Short mmCIF file of C-alpha atoms in Angstrom, two decimals:
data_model
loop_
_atom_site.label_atom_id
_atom_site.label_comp_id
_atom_site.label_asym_id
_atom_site.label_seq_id
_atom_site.Cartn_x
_atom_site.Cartn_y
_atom_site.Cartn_z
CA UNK I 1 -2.63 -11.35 -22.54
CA UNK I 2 -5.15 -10.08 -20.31
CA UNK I 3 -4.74 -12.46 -17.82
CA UNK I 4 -0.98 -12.47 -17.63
CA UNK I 5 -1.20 -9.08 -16.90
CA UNK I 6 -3.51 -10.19 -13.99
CA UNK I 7 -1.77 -11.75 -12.85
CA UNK I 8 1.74 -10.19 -13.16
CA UNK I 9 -0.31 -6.72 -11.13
CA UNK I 10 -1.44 -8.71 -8.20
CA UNK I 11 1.72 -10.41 -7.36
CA UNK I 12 3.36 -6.69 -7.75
CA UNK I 13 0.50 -5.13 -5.86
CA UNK I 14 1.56 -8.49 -3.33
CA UNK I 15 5.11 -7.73 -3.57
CA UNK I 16 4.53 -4.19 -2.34
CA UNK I 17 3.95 -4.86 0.90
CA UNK I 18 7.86 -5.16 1.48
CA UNK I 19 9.38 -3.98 5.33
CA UNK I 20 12.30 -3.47 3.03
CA UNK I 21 11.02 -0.63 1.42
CA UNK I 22 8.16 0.73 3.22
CA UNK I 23 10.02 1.09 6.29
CA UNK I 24 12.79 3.48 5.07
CA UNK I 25 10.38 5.26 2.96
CA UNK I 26 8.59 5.92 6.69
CA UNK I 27 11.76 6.77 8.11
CA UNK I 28 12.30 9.13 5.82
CA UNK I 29 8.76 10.94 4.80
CA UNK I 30 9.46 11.48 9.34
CA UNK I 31 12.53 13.78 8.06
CA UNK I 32 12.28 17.72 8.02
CA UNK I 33 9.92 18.00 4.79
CA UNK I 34 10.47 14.07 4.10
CA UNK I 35 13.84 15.06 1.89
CA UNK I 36 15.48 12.39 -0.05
CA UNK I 37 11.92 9.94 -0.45
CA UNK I 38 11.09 10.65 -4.00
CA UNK I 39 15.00 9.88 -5.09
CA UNK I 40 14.66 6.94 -3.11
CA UNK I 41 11.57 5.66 -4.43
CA UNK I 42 13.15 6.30 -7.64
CA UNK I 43 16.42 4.24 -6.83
CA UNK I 44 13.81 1.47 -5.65
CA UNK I 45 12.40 1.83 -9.18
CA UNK I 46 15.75 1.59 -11.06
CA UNK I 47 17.69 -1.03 -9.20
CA UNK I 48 14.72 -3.38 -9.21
CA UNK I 49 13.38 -3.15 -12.74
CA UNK I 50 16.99 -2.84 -14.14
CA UNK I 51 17.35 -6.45 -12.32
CA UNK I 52 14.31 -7.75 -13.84
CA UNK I 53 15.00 -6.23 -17.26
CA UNK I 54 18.64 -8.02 -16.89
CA UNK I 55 17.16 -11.37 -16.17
CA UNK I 56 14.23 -11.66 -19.18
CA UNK I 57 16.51 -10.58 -21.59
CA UNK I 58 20.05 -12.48 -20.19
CA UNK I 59 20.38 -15.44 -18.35
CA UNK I 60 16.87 -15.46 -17.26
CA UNK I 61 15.68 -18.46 -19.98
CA UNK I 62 18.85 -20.43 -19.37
CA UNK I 63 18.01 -20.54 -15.90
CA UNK I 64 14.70 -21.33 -15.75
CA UNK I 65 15.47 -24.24 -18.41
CA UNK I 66 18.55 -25.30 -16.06
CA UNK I 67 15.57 -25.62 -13.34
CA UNK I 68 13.37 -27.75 -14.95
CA UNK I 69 16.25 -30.16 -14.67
CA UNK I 70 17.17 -30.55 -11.25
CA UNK I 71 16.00 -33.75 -9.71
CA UNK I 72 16.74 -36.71 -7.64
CA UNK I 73 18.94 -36.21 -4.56
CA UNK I 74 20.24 -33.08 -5.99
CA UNK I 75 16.98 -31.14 -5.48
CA UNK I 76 16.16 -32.56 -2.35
CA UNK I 77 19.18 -31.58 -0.53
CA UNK I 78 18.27 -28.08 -1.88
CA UNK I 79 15.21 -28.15 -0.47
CA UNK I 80 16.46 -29.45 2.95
CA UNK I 81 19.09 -27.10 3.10
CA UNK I 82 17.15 -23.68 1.98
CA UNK I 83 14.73 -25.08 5.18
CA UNK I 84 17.38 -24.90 7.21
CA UNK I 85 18.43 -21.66 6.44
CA UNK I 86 14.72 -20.32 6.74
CA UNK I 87 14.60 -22.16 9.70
CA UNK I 88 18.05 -20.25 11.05
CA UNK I 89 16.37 -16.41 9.91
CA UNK I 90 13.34 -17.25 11.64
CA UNK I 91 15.08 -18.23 14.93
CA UNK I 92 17.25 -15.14 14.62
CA UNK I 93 14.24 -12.77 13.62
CA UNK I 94 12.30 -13.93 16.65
CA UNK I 95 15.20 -13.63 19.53
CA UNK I 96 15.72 -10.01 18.11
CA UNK I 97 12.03 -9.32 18.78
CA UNK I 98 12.87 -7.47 21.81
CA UNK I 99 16.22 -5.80 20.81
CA UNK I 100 13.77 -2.02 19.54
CA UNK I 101 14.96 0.82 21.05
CA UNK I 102 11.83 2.89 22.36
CA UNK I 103 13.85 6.29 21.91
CA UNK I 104 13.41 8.32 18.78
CA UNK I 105 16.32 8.43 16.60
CA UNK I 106 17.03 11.82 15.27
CA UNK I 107 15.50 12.52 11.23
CA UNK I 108 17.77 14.23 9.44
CA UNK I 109 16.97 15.42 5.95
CA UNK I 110 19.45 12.98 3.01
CA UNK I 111 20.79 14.43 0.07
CA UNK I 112 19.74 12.75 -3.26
CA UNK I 113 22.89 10.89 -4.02
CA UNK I 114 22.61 8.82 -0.30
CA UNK I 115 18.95 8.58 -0.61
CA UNK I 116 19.40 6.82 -4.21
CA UNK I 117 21.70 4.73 -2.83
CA UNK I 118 19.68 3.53 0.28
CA UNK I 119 17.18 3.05 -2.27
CA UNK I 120 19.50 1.35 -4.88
CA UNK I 121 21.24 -0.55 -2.42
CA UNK I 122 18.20 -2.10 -0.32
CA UNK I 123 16.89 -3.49 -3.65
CA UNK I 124 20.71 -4.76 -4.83
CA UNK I 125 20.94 -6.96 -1.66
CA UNK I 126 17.15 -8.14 -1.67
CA UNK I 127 17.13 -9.40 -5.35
CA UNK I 128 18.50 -12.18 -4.53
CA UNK I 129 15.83 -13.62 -2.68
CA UNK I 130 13.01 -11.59 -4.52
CA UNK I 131 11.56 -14.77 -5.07
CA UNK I 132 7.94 -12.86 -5.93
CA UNK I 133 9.48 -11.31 -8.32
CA UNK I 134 11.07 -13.76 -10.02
CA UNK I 135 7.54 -15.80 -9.99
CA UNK I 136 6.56 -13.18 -12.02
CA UNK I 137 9.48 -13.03 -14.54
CA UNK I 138 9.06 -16.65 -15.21
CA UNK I 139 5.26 -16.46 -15.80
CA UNK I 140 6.03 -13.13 -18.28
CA UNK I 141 9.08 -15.83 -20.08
CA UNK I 142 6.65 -18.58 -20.14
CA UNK I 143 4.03 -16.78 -22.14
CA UNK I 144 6.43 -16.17 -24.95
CA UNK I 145 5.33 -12.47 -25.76
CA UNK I 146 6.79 -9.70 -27.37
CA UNK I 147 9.80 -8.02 -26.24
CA UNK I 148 7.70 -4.83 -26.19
CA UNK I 149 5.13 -6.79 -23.90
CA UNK I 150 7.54 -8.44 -21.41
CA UNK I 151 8.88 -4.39 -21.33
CA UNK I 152 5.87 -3.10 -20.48
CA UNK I 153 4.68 -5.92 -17.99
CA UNK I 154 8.03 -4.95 -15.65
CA UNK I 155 7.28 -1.47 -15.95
CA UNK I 156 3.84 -2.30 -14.83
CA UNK I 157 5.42 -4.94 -11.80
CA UNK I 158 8.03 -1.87 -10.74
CA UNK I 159 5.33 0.92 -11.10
CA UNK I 160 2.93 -1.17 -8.60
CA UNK I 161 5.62 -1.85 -6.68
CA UNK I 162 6.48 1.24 -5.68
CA UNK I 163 2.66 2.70 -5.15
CA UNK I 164 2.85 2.54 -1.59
CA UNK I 165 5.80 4.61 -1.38
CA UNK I 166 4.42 6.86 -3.53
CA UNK I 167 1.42 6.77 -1.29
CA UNK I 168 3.59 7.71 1.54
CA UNK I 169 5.27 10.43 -0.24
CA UNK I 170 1.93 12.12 -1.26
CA UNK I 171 0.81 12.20 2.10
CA UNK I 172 3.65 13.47 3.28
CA UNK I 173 3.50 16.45 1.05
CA UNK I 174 -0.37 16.85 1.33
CA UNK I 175 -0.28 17.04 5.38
CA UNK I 176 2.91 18.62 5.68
CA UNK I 177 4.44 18.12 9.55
CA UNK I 178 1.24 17.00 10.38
CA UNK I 179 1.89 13.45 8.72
CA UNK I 180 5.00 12.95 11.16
CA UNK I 181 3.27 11.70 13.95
CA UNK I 182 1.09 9.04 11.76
CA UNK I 183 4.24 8.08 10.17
CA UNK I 184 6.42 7.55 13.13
CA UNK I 185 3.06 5.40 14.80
CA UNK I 186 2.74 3.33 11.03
CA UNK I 187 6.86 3.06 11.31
CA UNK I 188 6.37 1.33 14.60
CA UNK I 189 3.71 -0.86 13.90
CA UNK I 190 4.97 -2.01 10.31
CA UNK I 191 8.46 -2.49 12.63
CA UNK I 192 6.99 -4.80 14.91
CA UNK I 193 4.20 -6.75 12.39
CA UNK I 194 6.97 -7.03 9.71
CA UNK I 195 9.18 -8.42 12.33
CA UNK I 196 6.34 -11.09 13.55
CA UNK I 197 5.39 -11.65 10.04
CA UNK I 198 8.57 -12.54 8.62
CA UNK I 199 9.07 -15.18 11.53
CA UNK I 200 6.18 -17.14 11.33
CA UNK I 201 6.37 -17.00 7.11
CA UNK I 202 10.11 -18.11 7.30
CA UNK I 203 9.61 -20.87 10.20
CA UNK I 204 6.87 -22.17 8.17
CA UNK I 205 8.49 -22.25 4.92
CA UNK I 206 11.41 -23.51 6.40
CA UNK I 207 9.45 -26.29 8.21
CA UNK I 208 8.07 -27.51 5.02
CA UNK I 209 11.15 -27.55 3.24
CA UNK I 210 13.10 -29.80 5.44
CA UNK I 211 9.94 -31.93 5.28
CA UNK I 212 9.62 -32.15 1.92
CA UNK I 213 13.20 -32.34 1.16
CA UNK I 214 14.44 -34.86 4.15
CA UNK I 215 11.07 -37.38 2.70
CA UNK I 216 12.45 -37.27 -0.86
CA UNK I 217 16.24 -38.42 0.28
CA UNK I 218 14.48 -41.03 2.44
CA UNK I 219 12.58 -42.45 -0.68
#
């Protein structure tokens, strides 16, 4: 038990390093008195354990199980093709390198029901490909625990997940308008790493899926 917890923590505290999130949450601690970043760490919260909790306790066995089953051809042409497509983000993420305005955009303060929603609605679209995430859901059905444990081991994956948002949010309220300018520099920076980061991890990962899956329909 001790070391599925482990090991479910560090892939949260892994997965929570996410341009997804953090960037937003940036964008909006930068607002007048960073309004709408605690409902939309919250909506981050919701959205992504209520997928989670969906998927241990619904089709997440079945799938898993349907997994284990793919071979042959089959699985190789998935492979091949999901390199291509990494290979295809990658290209675009690197020719859009360049494309950042250097103007400021004007913050404006959100009201809780479109800052739950940015929230809500970043994690909706990136579930997905949370592929972290669901690393961690099949390690947590794998084990065979309690329902009470699996529970509690999301709760502890979402609560993790969300600590550097809640990081950003508590220095936003502790330094008042003196965070702006350190938020605005770490928006920039986390803007241009993320974007660098996300190339060379999708080129790569795309590289070795083609290989990988092009050698297994050539043997």
């Amino acid at each position: 038990m001790l070391m599925l917890t482990v090991l479910i923590a560090s892939i949260g505290i892994a997965d929570s390093i996410n341009p997804s999130t953090v960037v937003p949450a940036l964008w909006l601690a930068s607002a007048p008195r960073g309004r709408g970043l605690a409902i939309f760490t919250v909506g981050v919260f919701v959205i992504y354990l209520a997928g989670g909790l969906v998927l241990v306790f619904g089709p997440g066995p079945a799938l898993i199980s349907a997994l284990h089953h793919i071979r042959g051809a089959f699985e190789h042409g998935l492979e091949a093709a999901g390199g291509v497509v990494a290979l295809g983000f990658a290209v675009v993420m690197w020719r859009a390198r360049g494309t950042e305005h250097s103007q400021r955009r004007p913050r404006r303060p959100h009201g809780r029901r479109s800052a739950f929603a940015l929230g809500a609605g970043i994690m909706a679209l990136e579930l997905p490909t949370a592929f972290m995430y669901f690393g961690a859901i099949s390690a947590i059905l794998t084990a065979h625990v309690a329902s009470t444990v699996e529970i509690s081991l999301l709760l502890t994956y979402n609560a993790l997940f969300v600590m550097p948002l809640v990081a950003i949010l508590g220095i936003r309220l502790l330094a008042g308008d003196r965070a702006e300018r350190w938020l605005l520099q770490g928006e920039a920076w986390l803007r241009r790493a993320g974007r660098v980061a996300l190339t060379g991890v999708a080129g790569t990962a795309g590289t070795v899926l083609i290989v990988i899956g092009v050698s297994g329909l050539a043997t």
